[in-house]
PDB file of C-alpha atoms in Angstrom:
ATOM      1  CA  MET A 180     161.217 135.175 120.348  1.00 58.00           C
ATOM      2  CA  GLY A 181     162.871 135.715 123.581  1.00 76.00           C
ATOM      3  CA  LYS A 182     161.457 135.566 127.088  1.00 82.00           C
ATOM      4  CA  ARG A 183     160.594 138.685 129.049  1.00 84.00           C
ATOM      5  CA  ASP A 184     162.469 139.676 132.193  1.00 82.00           C
ATOM      6  CA  ASN A 185     160.099 139.317 135.098  1.00 83.00           C
ATOM      7  CA  ARG A 186     162.648 139.878 137.801  1.00 85.00           C
ATOM      8  CA  VAL A 187     162.138 142.440 140.525  1.00 84.00           C
ATOM      9  CA  ALA A 188     164.968 144.203 142.429  1.00 86.00           C
ATOM     10  CA  TYR A 189     165.334 143.367 146.185  1.00 89.00           C
ATOM     11  CA  MET A 190     164.751 146.327 148.493  1.00 89.00           C
ATOM     12  CA  ASN A 191     166.281 146.042 151.998  1.00 93.00           C
ATOM     13  CA  PRO A 192     163.676 147.392 154.606  1.00 92.00           C
ATOM     14  CA  ILE A 193     166.066 148.388 157.227  1.00 92.00           C
ATOM     15  CA  ALA A 194     168.017 150.443 154.706  1.00 92.00           C
ATOM     16  CA  MET A 195     164.816 151.927 153.532  1.00 91.00           C
ATOM     17  CA  ALA A 196     163.809 153.021 157.168  1.00 88.00           C
ATOM     18  CA  ARG A 197     167.343 154.497 157.814  1.00 89.00           C
ATOM     19  CA  SER A 198     167.154 156.506 154.611  1.00 90.00           C
ATOM     20  CA  ARG A 199     163.697 157.865 155.685  1.00 87.00           C
ATOM     21  CA  GLY A 200     165.049 159.271 158.920  1.00 84.00           C
ATOM     22  CA  PRO A 201     163.723 159.460 162.367  1.00 81.00           C
ATOM     23  CA  VAL A 202     159.835 159.040 162.961  1.00 77.00           C
ATOM     24  CA  GLN A 203     158.100 161.598 164.809  1.00 76.00           C
ATOM     25  CA  SER A 204     156.249 159.966 167.885  1.00 73.00           C
ATOM     26  CA  SER A 205     153.095 161.408 169.227  1.00 77.00           C
ATOM     27  CA  GLY A 206     153.462 160.031 172.892  1.00 83.00           C
ATOM     28  CA  PRO A 207     156.159 159.675 175.428  1.00 85.00           C
ATOM     29  CA  THR A 208     159.094 157.480 174.662  1.00 85.00           C
ATOM     30  CA  ILE A 209     160.837 154.867 176.877  1.00 88.00           C
ATOM     31  CA  GLN A 210     163.579 157.231 177.557  1.00 89.00           C
ATOM     32  CA  ASP A 211     161.180 159.745 178.927  1.00 89.00           C
ATOM     33  CA  TYR A 212     159.721 157.064 181.292  1.00 90.00           C
ATOM     34  CA  LEU A 213     163.086 156.161 182.622  1.00 92.00           C
ATOM     35  CA  ASN A 214     164.165 159.769 183.095  1.00 92.00           C
ATOM     36  CA  ARG A 215     160.954 160.635 185.169  1.00 92.00           C
ATOM     37  CA  PRO A 216     161.389 162.395 188.610  1.00 92.00           C
ATOM     38  CA  ARG A 217     161.644 159.917 191.502  1.00 92.00           C
ATOM     39  CA  PRO A 218     161.289 160.586 195.252  1.00 92.00           C
ATOM     40  CA  THR A 219     164.175 159.967 197.573  1.00 94.00           C
ATOM     41  CA  TRP A 220     164.205 157.215 200.217  1.00 94.00           C
ATOM     42  CA  GLU A 221     163.651 159.782 202.925  1.00 94.00           C
ATOM     43  CA  GLU A 222     160.562 161.040 201.296  1.00 93.00           C
ATOM     44  CA  VAL A 223     159.203 157.587 201.052  1.00 94.00           C
ATOM     45  CA  LYS A 224     159.716 156.916 204.767  1.00 92.00           C
ATOM     46  CA  GLU A 225     157.819 159.977 205.704  1.00 91.00           C
ATOM     47  CA  GLN A 226     154.842 159.104 203.477  1.00 88.00           C
ATOM     48  CA  LEU A 227     154.687 155.574 205.031  1.00 89.00           C
ATOM     49  CA  GLU A 228     154.841 157.006 208.644  1.00 87.00           C
ATOM     50  CA  LYS A 229     151.994 159.445 207.759  1.00 83.00           C
ATOM     51  CA  LYS A 230     149.920 156.540 206.523  1.00 81.00           C
ATOM     52  CA  LYS A 231     150.378 154.485 209.700  1.00 79.00           C
ATOM     53  CA  LYS A 232     149.382 157.438 211.915  1.00 75.00           C
ATOM     54  CA  GLY A 233     146.079 158.058 209.896  1.00 68.00           C
ATOM     55  CA  SER A 234     144.425 161.425 209.437  1.00 67.00           C
ATOM     56  CA  LYS A 235     144.311 163.834 212.413  1.00 74.00           C
ATOM     57  CA  ALA A 236     140.619 164.875 211.912  1.00 76.00           C
ATOM     58  CA  LEU A 237     139.405 161.304 212.218  1.00 79.00           C
ATOM     59  CA  ALA A 238     141.539 160.519 215.303  1.00 79.00           C
ATOM     60  CA  GLU A 239     140.042 163.738 217.009  1.00 83.00           C
ATOM     61  CA  PHE A 240     136.439 162.548 216.109  1.00 85.00           C
ATOM     62  CA  GLU A 241     137.043 159.218 217.571  1.00 86.00           C
ATOM     63  CA  GLU A 242     138.449 160.526 220.832  1.00 88.00           C
ATOM     64  CA  LYS A 243     135.388 162.810 221.269  1.00 89.00           C
ATOM     65  CA  MET A 244     133.006 159.936 220.607  1.00 91.00           C
ATOM     66  CA  ASN A 245     134.698 157.725 223.174  1.00 92.00           C
ATOM     67  CA  GLU A 246     134.552 160.492 225.805  1.00 91.00           C
ATOM     68  CA  ASN A 247     130.813 161.108 225.216  1.00 91.00           C
ATOM     69  CA  TRP A 248     130.090 157.329 225.366  1.00 92.00           C
ATOM     70  CA  LYS A 249     132.079 156.969 228.705  1.00 91.00           C
ATOM     71  CA  LYS A 250     129.930 159.870 230.182  1.00 91.00           C
ATOM     72  CA  GLU A 251     126.670 158.098 229.082  1.00 91.00           C
ATOM     73  CA  LEU A 252     127.862 154.876 230.614  1.00 91.00           C
ATOM     74  CA  GLU A 253     128.688 156.498 233.910  1.00 91.00           C
ATOM     75  CA  LYS A 254     125.307 158.177 234.031  1.00 89.00           C
ATOM     76  CA  HIS A 255     123.478 154.914 233.428  1.00 89.00           C
ATOM     77  CA  ARG A 256     125.552 152.913 236.086  1.00 89.00           C
ATOM     78  CA  GLU A 257     124.681 155.692 238.716  1.00 88.00           C
ATOM     79  CA  LYS A 258     120.931 155.309 237.869  1.00 86.00           C
ATOM     80  CA  LEU A 259     121.036 151.563 238.196  1.00 88.00           C
ATOM     81  CA  LEU A 260     123.026 151.608 241.412  1.00 87.00           C
ATOM     82  CA  SER A 261     120.714 154.208 242.933  1.00 85.00           C
ATOM     83  CA  GLY A 262     117.574 152.159 242.068  1.00 81.00           C
ATOM     84  CA  SER A 263     119.117 148.970 243.370  1.00 79.00           C
ATOM     85  CA  GLU A 264     120.076 150.822 246.650  1.00 77.00           C
ATOM     86  CA  SER A 265     116.535 152.145 247.112  1.00 77.00           C
ATOM     87  CA  SER A 266     115.023 148.746 246.508  1.00 78.00           C
ATOM     88  CA  SER A 267     117.370 147.066 248.922  1.00 78.00           C
ATOM     89  CA  LYS A 268     116.640 149.814 251.492  1.00 78.00           C
ATOM     90  CA  LYS A 269     112.886 149.305 251.173  1.00 79.00           C
ATOM     91  CA  ARG A 270     113.377 145.587 251.603  1.00 82.00           C
ATOM     92  CA  GLN A 271     115.331 146.026 254.706  1.00 83.00           C
ATOM     93  CA  ARG A 272     112.760 148.342 256.253  1.00 82.00           C
ATOM     94  CA  LYS A 273     110.053 145.770 255.549  1.00 82.00           C
ATOM     95  CA  LYS A 274     112.038 142.983 257.120  1.00 83.00           C
ATOM     96  CA  LYS A 275     112.624 145.237 260.254  1.00 81.00           C
ATOM     97  CA  GLU A 276     108.926 146.005 260.531  1.00 84.00           C
ATOM     98  CA  LYS A 277     107.975 142.402 260.269  1.00 80.00           C
ATOM     99  CA  LYS A 278     110.461 141.345 262.908  1.00 78.00           C
ATOM    100  CA  LYS A 279     109.143 144.045 265.308  1.00 75.00           C
ATOM    101  CA  SER A 280     105.518 143.022 264.761  1.00 76.00           C
ATOM    102  CA  GLY A 281     106.596 139.309 265.195  1.00 69.00           C
ATOM    103  CA  ARG A 282     108.329 139.928 268.392  1.00 66.00           C
ATOM    104  CA  TYR A 283     105.377 141.535 269.988  1.00 59.00           C
ATOM    105  CA  SER A 284     102.734 138.912 268.760  1.00 60.00           C
ATOM    106  CA  SER A 285     105.069 135.861 269.393  1.00 57.00           C
ATOM    107  CA  SER A 286     104.290 135.341 272.958  1.00 56.00           C
ATOM    108  CA  SER A 287     100.457 135.671 272.451  1.00 55.00           C
ATOM    109  CA  SER A 288     100.238 133.748 269.162  1.00 57.00           C
ATOM    110  CA  SER A 289     102.594 130.874 269.815  1.00 57.00           C
ATOM    111  CA  SER A 290      99.934 128.596 270.904  1.00 54.00           C
ATOM    112  CA  SER A 291      97.588 129.677 268.162  1.00 55.00           C
ATOM    113  CA  ASP A 292     100.437 129.300 265.555  1.00 57.00           C
ATOM    114  CA  SER A 293     101.104 125.702 266.736  1.00 56.00           C
ATOM    115  CA  SER A 294      97.419 124.800 266.660  1.00 58.00           C
ATOM    116  CA  SER A 295      96.962 126.470 263.245  1.00 59.00           C
ATOM    117  CA  SER A 296     100.057 124.760 261.862  1.00 61.00           C
ATOM    118  CA  SER A 297      98.844 121.396 263.110  1.00 62.00           C
ATOM    119  CA  SER A 298      95.351 122.060 261.719  1.00 66.00           C
ATOM    120  CA  ASP A 299      96.887 123.092 258.362  1.00 71.00           C
ATOM    121  CA  SER A 300      99.135 119.929 258.201  1.00 73.00           C
ATOM    122  CA  GLU A 301      95.998 117.834 258.912  1.00 77.00           C
ATOM    123  CA  ASP A 302      93.975 119.780 256.203  1.00 80.00           C
ATOM    124  CA  GLU A 303      96.815 119.312 253.855  1.00 83.00           C
ATOM    125  CA  ASP A 304      97.003 115.528 254.464  1.00 82.00           C
ATOM    126  CA  LYS A 305      93.226 115.299 254.041  1.00 81.00           C
ATOM    127  CA  LYS A 306      93.337 117.161 250.700  1.00 83.00           C
ATOM    128  CA  GLN A 307      96.082 115.004 249.404  1.00 82.00           C
ATOM    129  CA  GLY A 308      94.301 111.879 250.352  1.00 82.00           C
ATOM    130  CA  LYS A 309      91.145 113.078 248.615  1.00 82.00           C
ATOM    131  CA  ARG A 310      93.199 113.939 245.511  1.00 84.00           C
ATOM    132  CA  ARG A 311      94.628 110.417 245.513  1.00 83.00           C
ATOM    133  CA  LYS A 312      91.240 108.837 245.765  1.00 81.00           C
ATOM    134  CA  LYS A 313      89.913 110.985 242.990  1.00 80.00           C
ATOM    135  CA  LYS A 314      92.809 110.052 240.741  1.00 79.00           C
ATOM    136  CA  LYS A 315      92.361 106.496 241.435  1.00 77.00           C
ATOM    137  CA  ASN A 316      88.544 106.772 240.870  1.00 78.00           C
ATOM    138  CA  ARG A 317      89.282 108.569 237.628  1.00 79.00           C
ATOM    139  CA  SER A 318      91.683 105.878 236.381  1.00 76.00           C
ATOM    140  CA  HIS A 319      89.249 103.052 237.282  1.00 69.00           C
ATOM    141  CA  LYS A 320      86.349 104.886 235.628  1.00 69.00           C
ATOM    142  CA  SER A 321      88.334 105.497 232.548  1.00 70.00           C
ATOM    143  CA  SER A 322      89.456 101.750 232.411  1.00 69.00           C
ATOM    144  CA  GLU A 323      85.865 100.689 232.890  1.00 66.00           C
ATOM    145  CA  SER A 324      84.645 102.947 230.202  1.00 69.00           C
ATOM    146  CA  SER A 325      87.114 101.856 227.884  1.00 70.00           C
ATOM    147  CA  MET A 326      86.185  98.143 228.573  1.00 74.00           C
ATOM    148  CA  SER A 327      82.473  98.817 228.239  1.00 70.00           C
ATOM    149  CA  GLU A 328      83.103 100.864 224.997  1.00 72.00           C
ATOM    150  CA  THR A 329      85.047  97.832 223.630  1.00 75.00           C
ATOM    151  CA  GLU A 330      82.355  95.439 224.769  1.00 74.00           C
ATOM    152  CA  SER A 331      79.546  97.651 223.283  1.00 75.00           C
ATOM    153  CA  ASP A 332      81.333  97.859 219.996  1.00 77.00           C
ATOM    154  CA  SER A 333      81.908  94.128 219.850  1.00 76.00           C
ATOM    155  CA  LYS A 334      78.207  93.552 220.731  1.00 76.00           C
ATOM    156  CA  ASP A 335      77.074  96.180 218.028  1.00 81.00           C
ATOM    157  CA  SER A 336      79.129  94.551 215.381  1.00 78.00           C
ATOM    158  CA  LEU A 337      77.770  91.036 216.157  1.00 81.00           C
ATOM    159  CA  LYS A 338      74.222  92.434 216.123  1.00 79.00           C
ATOM    160  CA  LYS A 339      74.808  94.032 212.860  1.00 79.00           C
ATOM    161  CA  LYS A 340      76.368  90.887 211.387  1.00 77.00           C
ATOM    162  CA  LYS A 341      73.289  88.828 212.653  1.00 77.00           C
ATOM    163  CA  LYS A 342      70.863  91.521 211.210  1.00 77.00           C
ATOM    164  CA  SER A 343      72.639  91.379 207.858  1.00 79.00           C
ATOM    165  CA  LYS A 344      72.500  87.681 207.831  1.00 74.00           C
ATOM    166  CA  ASP A 345      68.922  87.554 208.740  1.00 75.00           C
ATOM    167  CA  GLY A 346      68.148  90.272 206.141  1.00 76.00           C
ATOM    168  CA  THR A 347      69.880  88.345 203.439  1.00 79.00           C
ATOM    169  CA  GLU A 348      68.093  84.976 204.329  1.00 76.00           C
ATOM    170  CA  LYS A 349      64.748  86.820 204.282  1.00 70.00           C
ATOM    171  CA  GLU A 350      65.394  88.299 201.022  1.00 76.00           C
ATOM    172  CA  LYS A 351      66.392  84.891 199.586  1.00 74.00           C
ATOM    173  CA  ASP A 352      63.137  83.329 201.102  1.00 71.00           C
ATOM    174  CA  ILE A 353      61.099  86.138 199.730  1.00 75.00           C
ATOM    175  CA  LYS A 354      62.542  85.705 196.257  1.00 73.00           C
ATOM    176  CA  GLY A 355      62.095  81.981 196.402  1.00 72.00           C
ATOM    177  CA  LEU A 356      58.539  82.280 197.412  1.00 67.00           C
ATOM    178  CA  SER A 357      57.853  84.830 194.752  1.00 68.00           C
ATOM    179  CA  LYS A 358      59.128  82.482 192.079  1.00 67.00           C
ATOM    180  CA  LYS A 359      57.317  79.538 193.581  1.00 58.00           C
ATOM    181  CA  ARG A 360      54.101  81.494 193.698  1.00 61.00           C
ATOM    182  CA  LYS A 361      54.536  82.269 190.078  1.00 61.00           C
ATOM    183  CA  MET A 362      55.058  78.540 189.280  1.00 67.00           C
ATOM    184  CA  TYR A 363      52.202  77.303 191.321  1.00 52.00           C
ATOM    185  CA  SER A 364      49.840  80.093 190.253  1.00 54.00           C
ATOM    186  CA  GLU A 365      50.025  78.718 186.699  1.00 51.00           C
ATOM    187  CA  ASP A 366      49.068  75.241 187.830  1.00 49.00           C
ATOM    188  CA  LYS A 367      46.661  75.963 190.822  1.00 45.00           C
ATOM    189  CA  PRO A 368      45.841  79.638 191.317  1.00 45.00           C
ATOM    190  CA  LEU A 369      45.896  80.542 195.023  1.00 44.00           C
ATOM    191  CA  SER A 370      44.213  83.573 196.639  1.00 45.00           C
ATOM    192  CA  SER A 371      46.782  85.686 198.654  1.00 45.00           C
ATOM    193  CA  GLU A 372      44.181  87.237 200.620  1.00 44.00           C
ATOM    194  CA  SER A 373      42.724  83.867 201.986  1.00 45.00           C
ATOM    195  CA  LEU A 374      46.180  82.236 202.777  1.00 48.00           C
ATOM    196  CA  SER A 375      48.719  84.067 205.100  1.00 63.00           C
ATOM    197  CA  GLU A 376      52.453  83.683 204.543  1.00 67.00           C
ATOM    198  CA  SER A 377      52.959  81.189 207.163  1.00 73.00           C
ATOM    199  CA  GLU A 378      50.410  78.705 205.703  1.00 77.00           C
ATOM    200  CA  TYR A 379      51.882  79.474 202.280  1.00 75.00           C
ATOM    201  CA  ILE A 380      55.476  78.509 203.504  1.00 79.00           C
ATOM    202  CA  GLU A 381      54.174  75.296 205.048  1.00 82.00           C
ATOM    203  CA  GLU A 382      52.442  74.293 201.775  1.00 82.00           C
ATOM    204  CA  VAL A 383      55.686  74.959 199.873  1.00 80.00           C
ATOM    205  CA  ARG A 384      57.673  73.036 202.308  1.00 84.00           C
ATOM    206  CA  ALA A 385      55.120  69.983 201.985  1.00 87.00           C
ATOM    207  CA  LYS A 386      55.285  70.040 198.225  1.00 86.00           C
ATOM    208  CA  LYS A 387      59.119  70.088 198.452  1.00 86.00           C
ATOM    209  CA  LYS A 388      59.049  66.916 200.579  1.00 86.00           C
ATOM    210  CA  LYS A 389      56.721  65.307 198.045  1.00 88.00           C
ATOM    211  CA  SER A 390      58.865  66.197 195.138  1.00 87.00           C
ATOM    212  CA  SER A 391      61.900  64.840 196.968  1.00 88.00           C
ATOM    213  CA  GLU A 392      60.147  61.524 197.889  1.00 89.00           C
ATOM    214  CA  GLU A 393      59.083  61.218 194.259  1.00 89.00           C
ATOM    215  CA  ARG A 394      62.688  61.750 192.987  1.00 89.00           C
ATOM    216  CA  GLU A 395      63.909  59.053 195.399  1.00 88.00           C
ATOM    217  CA  LYS A 396      61.369  56.659 194.256  1.00 87.00           C
ATOM    218  CA  ALA A 397      62.233  57.316 190.710  1.00 89.00           C
ATOM    219  CA  THR A 398      65.951  56.799 191.366  1.00 88.00           C
ATOM    220  CA  GLU A 399      65.216  53.518 193.184  1.00 86.00           C
ATOM    221  CA  LYS A 400      63.170  52.252 190.188  1.00 83.00           C
ATOM    222  CA  THR A 401      65.834  53.089 187.758  1.00 86.00           C
ATOM    223  CA  LYS A 402      68.403  51.228 189.980  1.00 81.00           C
ATOM    224  CA  LYS A 403      66.181  48.098 190.114  1.00 79.00           C
ATOM    225  CA  LYS A 404      65.608  48.290 186.333  1.00 78.00           C
ATOM    226  CA  LYS A 405      69.430  48.344 185.788  1.00 76.00           C
ATOM    227  CA  LYS A 406      70.067  45.401 188.136  1.00 73.00           C
ATOM    228  CA  HIS A 407      67.309  43.335 186.359  1.00 70.00           C
ATOM    229  CA  LYS A 408      68.802  43.958 183.074  1.00 69.00           C
ATOM    230  CA  LYS A 409      72.321  42.913 184.252  1.00 67.00           C
ATOM    231  CA  HIS A 410      70.877  39.604 185.641  1.00 64.00           C
ATOM    232  CA  SER A 411      68.940  38.866 182.467  1.00 71.00           C
ATOM    233  CA  LYS A 412      72.192  39.322 180.442  1.00 67.00           C
ATOM    234  CA  LYS A 413      74.087  36.964 182.735  1.00 67.00           C
ATOM    235  CA  LYS A 414      71.271  34.223 182.354  1.00 67.00           C
ATOM    236  CA  LYS A 415      71.504  34.717 178.538  1.00 68.00           C
ATOM    237  CA  LYS A 416      75.291  34.297 178.620  1.00 67.00           C
ATOM    238  CA  ALA A 417      75.059  31.109 180.812  1.00 70.00           C
ATOM    239  CA  ALA A 418      72.347  29.505 178.508  1.00 69.00           C
ATOM    240  CA  SER A 419      74.356  30.322 175.509  1.00 68.00           C
ATOM    241  CA  SER A 420      77.496  28.669 177.003  1.00 64.00           C
ATOM    242  CA  SER A 421      75.734  25.515 178.278  1.00 57.00           C
ATOM    243  CA  PRO A 422      74.847  23.889 174.823  1.00 49.00           C
ATOM    244  CA  ASP A 423      78.272  24.663 173.503  1.00 46.00           C
ATOM    245  CA  SER A 424      80.078  22.752 176.129  1.00 44.00           C
ATOM    246  CA  PRO A 425      78.953  18.983 175.300  1.00 36.00           C
TER     247      PRO A 425
END
C-alpha cells in the first residue's frame, strides 16, 4: 500500500491581500492628517501677541481696582495727618501754658523750689538708707533662720536616734526580764505586787554575778584537774624509765 499525500499548498499572504482589494477604513487616514488645514506664520504671530497682552476685560477691572485702592489710601493718610497735627497742636498749647504759668511763679517760688528740692533729696537719701538697712536685715535674718533650721534639724535627728536606741534597749531589757521572770518563777515564785521593777532588776543582776562567779570557779577547777593529771603522767613516765636504766 502506498502512503497518503499530506502536503499542503503554500499561500502567499501578500498576494492574497492584493487579490482582495483595498480595505475600507472607518477613521481618518495618515494622508488626511498630513493634508489638514494649517495656519500661516502671520496668523501664528497675531495669536502670540494677543496672549501676551491678555484679555481686555481683566485689564480694565485691574485698573479700576487700583484706582479705588489709591483713593482709600489717600483718605486714610489724610485722617492720620489731621489727627497727628491736632495732637501736636494740643501739646504745643499745653507747653505754652506751662511756660507762662512758670514765668509768673518763678520769682515767688524760686526759694521754695530750692528748699523743696533739697528736702526731697534728703528724703530720698533717707529712704534709700532705710531700704538698704531693711535689705541687710532681711538677708541676715534669712541666713540666721537657715542656720537655725539646719541646727534644729540636726538636733531633732540626734534626739530621734537617741530615742530609738533607748526604746530598743528598753524593749530588749523588758524581753529579757520577762524571760527571766518565767525561768525564776518556776524555781522560786515571786509576787509582782510586792517587788517593784527596780528591785527585781537588782536581784537579776545579783543572780547574774553569782552565776558568773560559779562559772569562773568551775573553769578554775577543771584547769587544776588537767594540770594534776599531766603532772601524774609525767611522774609515772619517770618511774617507768628509772628501773630500766641500770
